[in-house]
Coordinates of C-alpha atoms (C1' of nucleotides) in Angstrom, one line a residue:
Chain K
M84 CA -31.9 -66.4 97.7
V85 CA -31.6 -63.7 95.9
T86 CA -31.7 -63.4 92.3
Q87 CA -31.5 -60.4 90.6
R88 CA -31.4 -60.7 86.8
R89 CA -31.0 -57.7 84.1
P90 CA -34.5 -57.7 82.3
Q91 CA -33.8 -59.0 79.3
I92 CA -37.0 -60.0 77.5
A93 CA -37.8 -56.4 75.2
R94 CA -41.9 -55.9 74.9
D95 CA -42.8 -57.7 71.8
G96 CA -42.6 -55.4 68.4
E97 CA -38.9 -54.3 69.6
P98 CA -36.2 -55.3 69.0
S99 CA -34.4 -56.2 72.0
T100 CA -31.2 -53.7 73.9
S101 CA -30.2 -56.0 76.6
A102 CA -29.4 -59.5 74.7
V103 CA -27.5 -61.4 77.3
D104 CA -24.5 -63.2 76.7
F105 CA -23.9 -67.1 76.7
V106 CA -22.8 -67.4 79.7
R107 CA -25.2 -65.5 81.3
A108 CA -28.1 -67.5 79.7
K109 CA -26.8 -70.1 81.0
V110 CA -27.1 -68.4 84.7
I111 CA -30.0 -67.2 84.1
A112 CA -31.3 -71.1 83.0
D113 CA -29.5 -72.4 86.4
T114 CA -30.9 -70.2 88.1
E115 CA -35.2 -70.8 86.2
S116 CA -34.1 -75.0 86.1
G117 CA -33.1 -74.1 90.7
K118 CA -30.0 -76.1 89.9
F119 CA -27.0 -75.2 93.1
G120 CA -30.5 -74.4 94.8
G121 CA -30.2 -71.4 92.4
R122 CA -27.2 -70.1 94.0
V123 CA -24.3 -68.7 92.1
Q124 CA -20.7 -68.9 93.5
T125 CA -18.5 -67.5 91.1
R126 CA -14.3 -67.2 91.6
F127 CA -11.1 -65.4 90.3
P128 CA -7.8 -68.0 90.6
P129 CA -4.6 -66.3 89.9
E130 CA -2.0 -68.3 90.0
P131 CA 0.5 -66.0 91.2
N132 CA 3.3 -65.6 89.2
G133 CA 2.8 -62.6 87.7
Y134 CA 1.6 -59.5 87.7
L135 CA -2.7 -59.0 86.1
H136 CA -3.0 -57.8 82.9
I137 CA -5.8 -55.7 81.0
G138 CA -7.0 -59.3 79.8
H139 CA -6.9 -60.4 83.6
A140 CA -9.0 -57.8 84.0
K141 CA -11.3 -59.6 81.6
A142 CA -11.7 -62.6 84.3
I143 CA -11.9 -60.8 86.6
C144 CA -15.2 -58.3 85.7
T145 CA -16.8 -61.4 84.6
N146 CA -16.4 -63.4 87.2
F147 CA -17.2 -60.4 90.1
A148 CA -19.7 -58.8 87.6
I149 CA -22.5 -62.6 87.4
A150 CA -22.1 -63.0 91.0
A151 CA -23.7 -59.5 91.6
E152 CA -25.8 -59.8 88.8
F153 CA -27.1 -63.0 90.4
G154 CA -26.9 -62.2 93.8
G155 CA -24.5 -64.3 94.2
T156 CA -20.7 -64.6 95.7
C157 CA -17.7 -64.3 93.9
N158 CA -14.1 -65.2 95.8
L159 CA -11.0 -64.8 95.1
R160 CA -8.6 -67.8 95.5
M161 CA -5.2 -68.0 94.3
D162 CA -4.2 -71.4 91.9
D163 CA -0.4 -71.7 94.2
T164 CA -0.4 -75.4 92.9
N165 CA 3.0 -74.7 91.4
P166 CA 5.4 -73.8 94.1
E167 CA 9.0 -73.6 91.7
T168 CA 7.3 -69.7 90.1
E169 CA 4.6 -68.8 92.4
E170 CA 6.0 -65.4 94.8
K171 CA 3.8 -63.7 97.8
E172 CA 5.3 -60.5 95.4
F173 CA 2.2 -61.7 92.8
V174 CA 0.5 -62.4 95.4
E175 CA 0.1 -59.0 97.1
S176 CA 0.4 -57.2 93.2
I177 CA -2.9 -59.3 92.4
E178 CA -4.7 -58.5 95.9
A179 CA -3.4 -54.2 95.5
D180 CA -4.7 -54.7 91.4
L181 CA -8.6 -56.0 92.2
A182 CA -9.1 -53.2 95.0
W183 CA -7.6 -50.2 92.3
L184 CA -10.9 -52.2 89.9
G185 CA -13.2 -51.7 92.6
F186 CA -14.4 -55.1 93.5
T187 CA -14.1 -56.5 96.6
R188 CA -13.9 -60.1 97.1
S189 CA -15.8 -62.1 98.7
G190 CA -14.9 -63.1 101.7
P191 CA -11.2 -63.5 103.0
T192 CA -8.4 -64.4 100.0
L193 CA -8.3 -68.1 99.6
Y194 CA -6.0 -70.5 98.5
A195 CA -5.7 -73.9 97.1
S196 CA -2.6 -75.1 98.9
D197 CA -4.7 -74.6 102.7
Y198 CA -7.1 -77.6 100.4
F199 CA -4.0 -79.5 99.9
G200 CA -4.9 -82.3 102.5
Q201 CA -8.6 -82.9 101.2
I202 CA -7.3 -82.9 98.2
Y203 CA -5.1 -85.4 99.1
A204 CA -7.3 -87.4 101.3
W205 CA -9.8 -87.1 97.3
A206 CA -6.2 -89.1 95.7
E207 CA -6.5 -91.4 98.0
D208 CA -9.9 -92.3 97.4
L209 CA -9.5 -92.4 94.0
V210 CA -6.7 -95.0 94.5
T211 CA -8.3 -97.4 95.9
K212 CA -11.6 -97.3 93.6
G213 CA -8.8 -98.1 90.8
Q214 CA -9.7 -95.0 89.5
A215 CA -5.4 -93.9 90.0
Y216 CA -2.2 -95.8 90.1
V217 CA 1.9 -95.2 90.2
D218 CA 3.8 -94.8 87.3
D219 CA 7.4 -95.3 87.6
Q220 CA 8.5 -93.9 83.9
D221 CA 10.2 -91.3 83.6
A222 CA 8.3 -87.9 82.0
E223 CA 9.7 -88.3 78.6
T224 CA 8.8 -92.2 78.7
I225 CA 4.9 -91.2 79.9
S226 CA 5.3 -87.8 77.4
A227 CA 5.7 -89.8 74.4
Q228 CA 3.5 -92.9 75.5
R229 CA 0.5 -90.6 75.4
G230 CA 0.8 -91.1 71.5
G231 CA -0.8 -88.1 69.1
F232 CA -2.9 -86.8 67.5
G233 CA -4.8 -89.5 65.4
Q234 CA -2.3 -91.4 66.5
P235 CA -3.5 -93.9 70.2
G236 CA -1.6 -93.9 73.6
V237 CA 0.6 -97.0 74.7
E238 CA -0.8 -97.9 77.9
S239 CA 1.8 -97.8 81.4
P240 CA 3.4 -101.2 82.3
Y241 CA 2.4 -100.4 86.4
R242 CA -1.8 -98.8 84.6
N243 CA -2.5 -102.4 86.0
R244 CA -1.3 -101.9 90.3
T245 CA -3.4 -103.5 93.0
P246 CA -5.1 -100.9 94.7
E247 CA -3.1 -101.6 97.8
E248 CA -0.1 -101.1 96.0
N249 CA -0.4 -97.9 94.7
L250 CA -1.9 -97.0 97.6
D251 CA 1.5 -97.8 99.9
L252 CA 3.4 -95.8 96.7
L253 CA 1.5 -92.9 96.7
R254 CA 1.8 -93.1 100.9
R255 CA 5.5 -93.2 99.8
M256 CA 5.1 -90.9 97.6
K257 CA 4.1 -88.2 100.1
A258 CA 6.2 -89.5 102.8
G259 CA 9.0 -88.8 101.0
E260 CA 10.3 -91.5 100.0
F261 CA 11.3 -91.2 96.6
P262 CA 12.9 -88.7 94.7
D263 CA 12.4 -86.2 92.7
G264 CA 10.7 -86.7 89.2
A265 CA 10.4 -90.1 90.4
R266 CA 6.8 -91.4 91.0
V267 CA 3.4 -90.2 88.7
L268 CA 0.5 -90.4 89.9
R269 CA -2.2 -90.6 87.5
A270 CA -5.7 -90.9 86.5
K271 CA -6.8 -94.3 84.9
I272 CA -9.0 -92.9 82.3
D273 CA -8.8 -94.4 78.6
M274 CA -5.6 -94.2 76.7
Q275 CA -7.3 -94.2 74.0
A276 CA -9.6 -90.6 74.3
E277 CA -9.5 -88.5 71.3
N278 CA -9.4 -85.6 74.0
M279 CA -5.2 -86.0 75.0
W280 CA -6.0 -84.7 78.4
L281 CA -8.0 -88.0 79.5
R282 CA -5.1 -90.2 78.2
D283 CA -4.2 -90.9 81.6
P284 CA -3.1 -87.6 83.1
V285 CA -0.5 -87.0 86.1
L286 CA -2.1 -85.9 89.1
Y287 CA 0.8 -85.5 91.7
R288 CA 4.3 -85.0 91.1
I289 CA 7.3 -85.1 93.8
R290 CA 8.9 -81.9 93.9
R291 CA 11.2 -80.6 96.1
T292 CA 10.4 -77.2 96.4
H293 CA 9.6 -74.7 99.4
H294 CA 5.8 -74.0 98.0
V295 CA 5.3 -70.1 100.0
R296 CA 2.7 -71.1 102.3
T297 CA 3.0 -74.7 103.0
G298 CA 6.9 -74.4 103.4
D299 CA 8.3 -78.2 102.9
E300 CA 5.3 -80.2 104.1
W301 CA 4.4 -81.6 101.1
V302 CA 7.0 -82.6 98.7
I303 CA 4.2 -83.8 95.9
Y304 CA 2.2 -81.4 94.6
P305 CA -1.5 -81.9 93.1
M306 CA -1.5 -80.4 89.4
Y307 CA -3.8 -78.3 87.6
D308 CA -6.9 -80.4 87.2
W309 CA -7.6 -82.4 90.1
A310 CA -6.9 -79.6 92.2
H311 CA -8.9 -76.6 90.3
G312 CA -11.9 -78.5 90.1
Q313 CA -11.8 -79.7 93.6
S314 CA -11.5 -75.9 95.0
D315 CA -14.1 -75.5 93.2
A316 CA -16.2 -78.4 95.0
I317 CA -14.6 -77.1 98.0
E318 CA -15.5 -73.8 98.4
G319 CA -18.8 -74.3 96.8
V320 CA -18.6 -72.5 93.1
T321 CA -21.0 -72.6 90.8
H322 CA -19.7 -71.3 88.0
S323 CA -16.7 -71.7 87.3
L324 CA -15.3 -69.6 85.0
C325 CA -12.6 -70.3 82.5
T326 CA -10.8 -69.5 79.2
L327 CA -10.5 -70.7 75.7
E328 CA -7.5 -72.8 76.4
F329 CA -9.1 -74.8 78.7
S330 CA -11.9 -76.5 76.6
D331 CA -10.3 -79.3 76.4
H332 CA -10.3 -80.3 80.2
R333 CA -13.6 -79.6 80.7
A334 CA -13.6 -83.5 80.3
L335 CA -11.5 -84.1 82.8
Y336 CA -12.6 -81.1 84.3
D337 CA -15.9 -83.4 85.7
W338 CA -14.1 -86.2 85.7
C339 CA -12.0 -85.5 88.3
L340 CA -15.1 -84.7 90.5
E341 CA -17.5 -87.3 89.8
Q342 CA -15.3 -89.8 91.5
L343 CA -15.6 -87.5 94.4
D344 CA -19.7 -88.5 95.1
L345 CA -20.3 -85.2 96.4
P346 CA -23.7 -84.5 97.7
F347 CA -24.4 -81.6 95.9
E348 CA -24.4 -80.4 92.6
K349 CA -21.2 -80.3 90.6
P350 CA -19.5 -77.8 89.7
E351 CA -19.9 -76.5 86.3
Q352 CA -16.3 -75.7 84.2
T353 CA -17.8 -72.7 81.3
E354 CA -15.6 -71.4 78.7
F355 CA -15.1 -68.1 77.3
A356 CA -12.6 -66.1 75.1
R357 CA -9.5 -64.7 76.6
L358 CA -9.2 -60.7 75.7
N359 CA -6.9 -59.1 72.7
L360 CA -5.7 -56.1 71.8
T361 CA -4.4 -54.8 69.1
Y362 CA -1.0 -53.5 69.2
T363 CA -1.3 -55.2 72.4
M364 CA 1.1 -57.7 74.0
M365 CA -1.1 -59.9 76.6
S366 CA 1.9 -63.2 77.2
K367 CA 3.9 -63.2 80.4
R368 CA 6.9 -64.5 79.2
L369 CA 6.9 -61.5 76.3
L370 CA 6.1 -59.3 78.7
R371 CA 8.8 -60.3 81.5
G372 CA 11.4 -60.0 78.6
L373 CA 10.3 -56.1 78.2
V374 CA 11.5 -55.9 81.4
E375 CA 14.2 -57.5 81.6
E376 CA 15.6 -55.9 78.4
G377 CA 15.3 -52.5 79.6
H378 CA 13.1 -52.1 76.8
V379 CA 10.0 -50.7 79.3
D380 CA 10.6 -49.1 83.0
G381 CA 9.6 -52.3 85.1
W382 CA 6.5 -54.1 85.4
S383 CA 4.3 -50.8 85.9
D384 CA 5.6 -48.8 83.3
P385 CA 2.9 -47.4 81.4
R386 CA 3.0 -48.2 78.6
M387 CA 2.9 -51.8 79.9
P388 CA -0.8 -52.8 79.9
T389 CA -0.3 -54.3 82.5
L390 CA -2.6 -53.2 85.9
Q391 CA -0.1 -51.8 87.4
G392 CA 0.9 -49.5 83.8
L393 CA -2.5 -48.0 83.0
R394 CA -3.1 -46.9 86.3
R395 CA 0.0 -45.5 86.2
L396 CA -0.6 -44.1 83.1
G397 CA -3.8 -42.9 84.2
Y398 CA -6.8 -45.4 83.1
P399 CA -9.7 -45.3 85.2
P400 CA -11.0 -49.3 86.6
A401 CA -14.3 -47.1 85.7
A402 CA -13.6 -47.0 82.1
I403 CA -12.0 -50.6 82.5
R404 CA -14.7 -52.2 83.9
A405 CA -17.4 -50.7 81.7
F406 CA -14.8 -51.6 78.6
V407 CA -14.8 -55.2 79.9
E408 CA -19.1 -55.1 80.2
H409 CA -19.5 -53.8 76.1
I410 CA -17.2 -56.2 74.8
G411 CA -19.2 -59.0 76.4
L412 CA -18.8 -62.7 76.5
A413 CA -18.3 -64.7 73.2
R414 CA -16.4 -68.3 71.8
T415 CA -15.1 -65.5 69.2
N416 CA -11.6 -65.7 69.3
S417 CA -11.9 -61.7 69.9
L418 CA -9.3 -59.3 68.6
H419 CA -10.0 -55.9 69.7
D420 CA -9.1 -52.4 69.0
I421 CA -7.6 -50.9 71.7
E422 CA -9.0 -47.4 70.0
L423 CA -12.1 -49.4 72.1
L424 CA -11.1 -49.1 74.9
E425 CA -9.3 -45.5 74.4
S426 CA -12.7 -44.0 73.7
F427 CA -14.1 -45.3 77.1
V428 CA -11.4 -44.2 78.6
R429 CA -11.9 -40.9 77.1
T430 CA -15.9 -40.8 78.0
E431 CA -14.4 -41.3 81.7
L432 CA -12.1 -39.3 82.4
N433 CA -14.2 -36.5 79.9
R434 CA -17.5 -36.7 82.7
T435 CA -14.9 -36.6 85.5
S436 CA -11.4 -34.9 85.3
L437 CA -10.8 -30.5 85.5
R438 CA -9.2 -29.3 83.2
R439 CA -6.4 -27.4 82.7
M440 CA -4.2 -25.1 80.7
A441 CA -0.4 -26.8 79.5
V442 CA 1.4 -25.9 76.5
L443 CA 3.5 -29.2 75.7
D444 CA 5.7 -27.6 72.6
P445 CA 5.7 -23.5 74.4
V446 CA 6.4 -21.0 72.1
K447 CA 6.8 -17.0 73.2
L448 CA 3.6 -15.1 72.9
V449 CA 3.9 -11.3 72.9
I450 CA 1.1 -8.9 74.0
T451 CA 2.8 -5.7 72.3
N452 CA 0.5 -3.4 72.6
W453 CA 0.1 -5.1 76.5
P454 CA 0.3 -2.5 79.2
E455 CA 3.7 -2.8 80.9
G456 CA 3.8 -4.8 83.5
E457 CA 0.1 -6.0 84.3
Q458 CA -1.7 -9.0 85.3
V459 CA -5.4 -10.0 85.0
M460 CA -6.4 -13.4 87.4
L461 CA -9.4 -14.6 84.7
E462 CA -11.6 -17.0 86.2
A463 CA -11.8 -20.5 84.2
V464 CA -14.2 -23.6 84.5
N465 CA -12.6 -26.7 85.8
N466 CA -15.4 -28.2 84.4
P467 CA -17.8 -27.8 81.1
E468 CA -19.0 -31.2 81.6
D469 CA -20.0 -30.7 85.5
P470 CA -20.6 -27.5 87.3
S471 CA -20.2 -28.2 90.2
A472 CA -16.1 -28.3 89.5
G473 CA -16.5 -24.9 90.0
T474 CA -14.2 -22.7 88.2
R475 CA -10.4 -20.9 89.6
L476 CA -8.8 -18.4 89.0
V477 CA -5.7 -18.0 86.5
P478 CA -3.1 -15.4 86.0
F479 CA -3.0 -13.8 82.5
T480 CA 0.0 -11.1 81.5
G481 CA 1.7 -9.6 78.5
E482 CA 4.0 -12.2 78.2
L483 CA 2.7 -16.0 77.4
W484 CA 3.4 -19.5 76.6
I485 CA 1.5 -21.2 73.5
E486 CA 1.8 -24.6 71.5
R487 CA 4.6 -24.5 68.6
D488 CA 1.9 -26.0 66.6
D489 CA -1.1 -23.3 67.2
V490 CA 1.0 -20.4 65.5
K491 CA 2.0 -20.8 61.1
P492 CA 4.1 -18.4 59.3
A493 CA 1.5 -18.0 56.8
P494 CA -1.8 -19.7 55.9
E495 CA -3.0 -22.8 55.2
P496 CA -5.9 -24.2 54.4
K497 CA -8.6 -25.7 56.8
Y498 CA -5.7 -24.1 59.1
Y499 CA -8.2 -21.7 62.3
R500 CA -5.7 -20.8 64.4
L501 CA -2.8 -18.5 64.6
F502 CA -1.1 -16.9 61.3
P503 CA -0.6 -12.8 60.7
G504 CA -3.3 -10.6 60.3
N505 CA -5.6 -13.5 62.4
E506 CA -7.3 -13.3 65.6
V507 CA -8.2 -16.2 67.5
R508 CA -9.7 -16.6 71.8
L509 CA -6.7 -17.1 74.4
R510 CA -9.3 -19.9 76.5
A511 CA -10.9 -17.7 78.9
G512 CA -9.1 -14.6 78.0
F513 CA -8.3 -12.1 75.8
Y514 CA -9.2 -12.3 71.8
V515 CA -5.1 -12.0 69.8
T516 CA -4.5 -10.4 66.4
A517 CA -1.4 -12.4 64.6
Q518 CA 0.4 -9.3 63.9
E519 CA 4.4 -10.8 63.4
V520 CA 4.7 -14.6 63.6
L521 CA 9.1 -14.7 63.8
T522 CA 11.3 -18.4 62.7
D523 CA 14.5 -19.3 62.8
G524 CA 16.8 -20.5 59.8
D525 CA 14.4 -24.2 59.6
G526 CA 10.9 -21.5 59.3
R527 CA 10.4 -23.3 62.8
V528 CA 8.1 -20.7 64.6
T529 CA 10.1 -19.2 67.1
E530 CA 8.1 -15.8 69.3
V531 CA 4.6 -14.2 68.0
H532 CA 3.5 -10.8 68.3
C533 CA 0.1 -10.1 69.2
T534 CA -2.5 -7.5 69.7
Y535 CA -5.2 -7.9 72.1
D536 CA -8.6 -6.8 71.4
P537 CA -8.9 -5.1 75.8
E538 CA -12.3 -6.0 74.7
S539 CA -12.9 -8.8 74.1
A540 CA -11.8 -9.4 78.4
G541 CA -13.8 -12.9 80.3
G542 CA -13.4 -14.5 75.6
T543 CA -16.8 -12.3 74.1
T544 CA -16.8 -8.9 72.7
P545 CA -19.7 -6.5 72.8
D546 CA -19.7 -6.5 68.6
G547 CA -20.5 -10.5 69.5
R548 CA -17.7 -11.4 66.5
K549 CA -16.6 -14.6 66.9
V550 CA -13.3 -16.3 65.7
K551 CA -13.1 -20.0 64.2
S552 CA -10.5 -21.1 67.6
T553 CA -9.7 -20.9 70.6
I554 CA -5.7 -22.1 72.1
H555 CA -4.9 -23.0 75.6
W556 CA -2.0 -20.7 77.3
V557 CA 0.2 -20.1 79.9
S558 CA 1.9 -16.6 81.6
A559 CA 5.1 -17.0 81.4
A560 CA 6.3 -15.2 84.8
H561 CA 3.5 -17.8 86.4
A562 CA 4.5 -21.2 84.8
V563 CA 5.4 -24.5 86.7
E564 CA 7.6 -26.1 84.5
R565 CA 7.8 -30.0 84.5
T566 CA 8.2 -33.1 82.8
V567 CA 5.4 -34.9 79.9
Y568 CA 5.3 -37.9 78.7
L569 CA 3.5 -39.2 75.2
Y570 CA 3.2 -42.1 74.9
N571 CA 2.1 -43.8 71.9
R572 CA 1.5 -47.8 71.1
L573 CA 4.7 -49.8 72.2
F574 CA 4.6 -51.8 69.2
T575 CA 3.9 -50.9 65.8
D576 CA 2.5 -53.9 64.8
P577 CA -1.0 -54.6 65.3
S578 CA -0.6 -58.2 66.5
P579 CA 2.8 -58.0 67.8
G580 CA 4.3 -61.4 67.9
A581 CA 1.5 -62.3 64.9
D582 CA 2.9 -65.9 62.4
G583 CA 5.4 -66.2 63.9
R584 CA 7.1 -62.7 63.8
D585 CA 8.9 -61.5 66.9
P586 CA 7.3 -58.5 68.7
M587 CA 10.4 -57.3 70.1
E588 CA 10.8 -56.7 65.9
S589 CA 8.0 -54.1 66.3
L590 CA 8.8 -52.4 68.9
N591 CA 8.2 -48.0 68.2
P592 CA 11.0 -46.6 69.4
E593 CA 8.8 -43.6 69.4
S594 CA 6.6 -45.1 72.6
R595 CA 7.7 -43.0 75.0
V596 CA 8.3 -38.8 74.1
A597 CA 9.5 -36.9 76.6
M598 CA 8.5 -33.7 76.9
P599 CA 10.9 -32.0 79.9
G600 CA 10.0 -27.8 79.8
A601 CA 6.2 -27.8 79.3
K602 CA 5.3 -24.9 80.9
L603 CA 2.4 -26.0 83.0
E604 CA -0.6 -23.4 84.9
G605 CA 0.2 -22.5 88.7
A606 CA -2.8 -25.4 89.8
L607 CA -1.2 -28.5 88.6
A608 CA 1.5 -27.6 90.7
D609 CA -0.9 -29.2 93.7
V610 CA -2.4 -31.8 91.9
T611 CA -2.5 -35.3 93.9
P612 CA 0.1 -38.6 92.6
G613 CA -2.4 -40.3 90.3
Q614 CA -5.1 -38.0 89.7
A615 CA -6.6 -37.1 85.8
V616 CA -6.5 -33.7 84.3
Q617 CA -7.6 -32.9 81.9
F618 CA -5.0 -30.7 79.7
E619 CA -6.9 -28.8 77.3
R620 CA -7.0 -29.0 73.6
L621 CA -4.2 -32.2 74.6
G622 CA -5.9 -34.5 76.2
Y623 CA -5.9 -36.9 79.5
F624 CA -3.0 -36.5 81.4
A625 CA -2.0 -38.2 85.3
A626 CA 0.6 -36.9 87.7
D627 CA 2.3 -40.0 88.2
V628 CA 0.8 -42.4 90.4
D629 CA 4.7 -42.0 93.0
D630 CA 5.6 -38.4 91.7
P631 CA 3.5 -35.6 91.0
S632 CA 5.7 -33.8 89.6
V633 CA 5.7 -35.7 85.9
F634 CA 2.1 -36.3 84.3
H635 CA 1.4 -39.4 81.7
R636 CA -0.7 -38.2 78.7
T637 CA -3.1 -41.3 79.3
V638 CA -5.2 -40.7 75.4
G639 CA -5.4 -37.8 73.4
L640 CA -9.0 -35.8 73.0
R641 CA -10.2 -36.9 69.8
D642 CA -8.1 -34.2 67.0
E643 CA -9.7 -33.3 64.3
W644 CA -7.0 -31.4 62.8
A645 CA -5.3 -34.2 63.2
N646 CA -7.3 -36.6 60.8
I647 CA -7.2 -33.5 58.3
Q648 CA -3.9 -33.2 59.0
K649 CA -3.5 -37.8 57.5
R650 CA -6.3 -36.6 55.1
T651 CA -4.5 -34.6 53.2
S652 CA -1.7 -36.2 53.8
R653 CA -2.6 -39.4 51.5
Chain M
rU45 C1' -3.7 -86.7 60.2
rC46 C1' -7.4 -86.7 65.1
rG47 C1' -10.3 -84.6 68.2
rC48 C1' -13.0 -79.8 69.7
rG49 C1' -14.3 -74.4 69.6
rG50 C1' -15.0 -71.3 66.2
rG51 C1' -16.8 -68.2 61.2
rU52 C1' -22.5 -61.7 60.9
rA53 C1' -20.4 -54.8 58.1
rG54 C1' -13.4 -52.2 58.5
rU55 C1' -13.8 -53.9 64.3
rU56 C1' -16.4 -56.2 68.9
rC57 C1' -20.8 -58.1 69.0
rA58 C1' -27.1 -58.7 68.7
rA59 C1' -30.9 -60.8 66.2
rC60 C1' -35.9 -64.6 71.1
rU61 C1' -38.9 -71.4 69.1
rG62 C1' -37.1 -70.5 61.0
rG63 C1' -40.1 -65.0 59.8
rC64 C1' -38.3 -56.8 57.4
rA65 C1' -29.4 -58.2 59.2
rG66 C1' -29.2 -54.8 63.7
rA67 C1' -25.8 -51.7 67.8
rA68 C1' -20.9 -50.4 69.5
rC69 C1' -16.1 -47.8 67.9
rA70 C1' -13.4 -46.3 63.7
rC71 C1' -15.1 -43.5 59.5
rC72 C1' -17.9 -39.0 56.5
rA73 C1' -21.6 -35.3 56.8
rG74 C1' -24.8 -31.6 59.1
rA75 C1' -26.0 -28.6 63.7
rC76 C1' -24.2 -26.3 68.0
rU77 C1' -19.6 -24.7 71.4
rU78 C1' -15.1 -19.8 74.5
rU79 C1' -11.5 -27.1 74.0
rG80 C1' -11.5 -28.5 66.1
rG81 C1' -13.1 -31.5 72.9
rA82 C1' -17.9 -33.0 74.7
rU83 C1' -22.9 -33.2 73.1
rC84 C1' -27.3 -33.9 68.8
rU85 C1' -28.6 -35.4 64.4
rG86 C1' -27.7 -37.8 59.1
rG87 C1' -24.3 -41.3 56.6
rG88 C1' -21.7 -44.6 53.7
rG89 C1' -20.8 -50.0 54.8
rG90 C1' -22.9 -56.5 54.1
rU91 C1' -22.6 -62.5 48.7
rU92 C1' -24.2 -63.4 56.7
rG93 C1' -17.2 -68.4 54.6
rC94 C1' -18.0 -71.5 50.3
rA95 C1' -21.1 -75.0 47.0
rG96 C1' -25.2 -77.8 47.4
rG97 C1' -30.4 -79.4 50.3
rU98 C1' -35.0 -79.0 52.8
rU99 C1' -38.8 -75.1 53.3
rC100 C1' -44.2 -69.9 50.7
rG101 C1' -39.3 -68.0 53.5
rA102 C1' -32.8 -70.4 55.8
rG103 C1' -27.6 -66.2 59.5
rC104 C1' -30.2 -70.0 62.3
rC105 C1' -31.9 -76.6 60.4
rC106 C1' -28.9 -81.1 56.5
rU107 C1' -24.4 -82.3 53.5
rG108 C1' -20.3 -81.5 51.5
rC109 C1' -16.1 -78.7 51.4
rC110 C1' -12.7 -74.2 52.9
rC111 C1' -10.0 -70.6 56.6
rC112 C1' -8.7 -69.7 62.1
rG113 C1' -7.9 -71.1 66.9
rC114 C1' -6.5 -74.4 70.5
rG115 C1' -5.0 -78.9 72.1
rA116 C1' 0.3 -84.8 73.1
rA117 C1' 4.3 -80.2 80.8
rC118 C1' 5.7 -83.8 86.2
rC119 C1' 2.6 -75.4 84.2
rA120 C1' -1.9 -72.8 84.6

RNA sequence: UCGCGGGUAGUUCAACUGGCAGAACACCAGACUUUGGAUCUGGGGGUUGCAGGUUCGAGCCCUGCCCCGCGAACCA
């Protein structure tokens, strides 16, 4: 058995730089003590009743990464025990998202429903041993008898039926002799337990609902607690990782497994904190509300925190993986700054994306001393971070589009771009000096007239003089016109829905801003669907995965000028 | 009300068995630069929730209190 381990112990006297989180610490301890025969097996067990979001990415990365680090395996298992909410569409989207994130499951997709026979057989054993009983009461009564926090529970009048009677009733439940909801199978544990989940939890309910995979074969379905640990055991899972809200279930998880008399060590559940992000909401119900009320264009809208939304937005899977690894695992409820995720996206895209020029809010720049009708091809670097990305040729003429924001009618403090008399460099091109800035009645810049220095071709001059600013441009005659979408936070509230607030009231009306007349350099007409590029000085953008003629702003570049403006406006 | 979990920099996490409270992101400054990007260097930032106790020494151990999260589905 191979056991890979991340380096954990720092040399004496040096600070430990590779601290291990509490989950990995447990796995290491188990491996060293020989528990599970040194084996490590995890799983990602989603219920196929919705789309995966960034929160699930934490669970996926954690389970797969830990398995890989310790030479173990990790499967994808659909926790499909509730036929009322589950659909094939979700199974397929989950599989696609997993592949997109870059993980390969250790085998085919597994289904809890494939174990229904074994899980039921174990239920009969439970009944035979007197550890479970059939209760004829309705859900409301059972719930009322459960008691409350600090209040004792009341035992069901059916609690002491004989094993023979219970077995007979359970078999008739399975055979479909009773209507939906008429009876349930309950574990016989302790109605006085402080842990509510130990007050005789329901194990099986009658539900005549067509199941996506088992069809109408079953009319009774196991509850999560009687299916999850059992599925883990059947598969040979060693470390069953889940989120904090299942902490109270751990005692029941253990109890259920103890009843099985397994010939090997039981899987063990460990809980960690789920991922929360500022300005983001992960509740399935509210996400569905956004879609159904039309606040976004479906589940893969780039503003959605779904993996399909983030994919369309242009998030590289590698960035998500690095982010999850960085935030680590803890039991502390945590709210991560969305900017942290974005910084990982920038880091990855900076390394990998091609640089291109695009003007989102164009104004005309006319070079008054440019030779009439002349056109030159300039060589531009594709990615300064990666010389192997090479160069490309871009056409340059006397009429260009530049960003409205790069021109002011008059100088402003700390503003280094174009204003009358100031010289700037056109990226990969020439030095130009603004002579005249035309504005409309509102003072908005409409056009700028410049002169250029013919000696500055390529961006340097023989006299070596410096300019404070380099701006991007696109030749007017060659520009490709496209729609570019800029995205801002979907919510204005850093914790949408917190403290009883209505998240829908903090919806940001400017969460999506379309720039329909953006002027792009010709190379951007040839992008592949989903391709990530950097629009120089603006940010990272992704061609839409379905329609590569529109672009989405994945994330902006760090913007010092924006910081200066923010500071001075305060 | 009861149970479980948690509380260390603005945020998220470290701090091995009780031994000088650190890192990342963010922010600020400088260097460099054909992206106000990237990169590099430095800086500000802390009553370790509060109070007491044990100890030569407490983020860590003990007691009490405070605050936050989760928990009484025939959901997962």
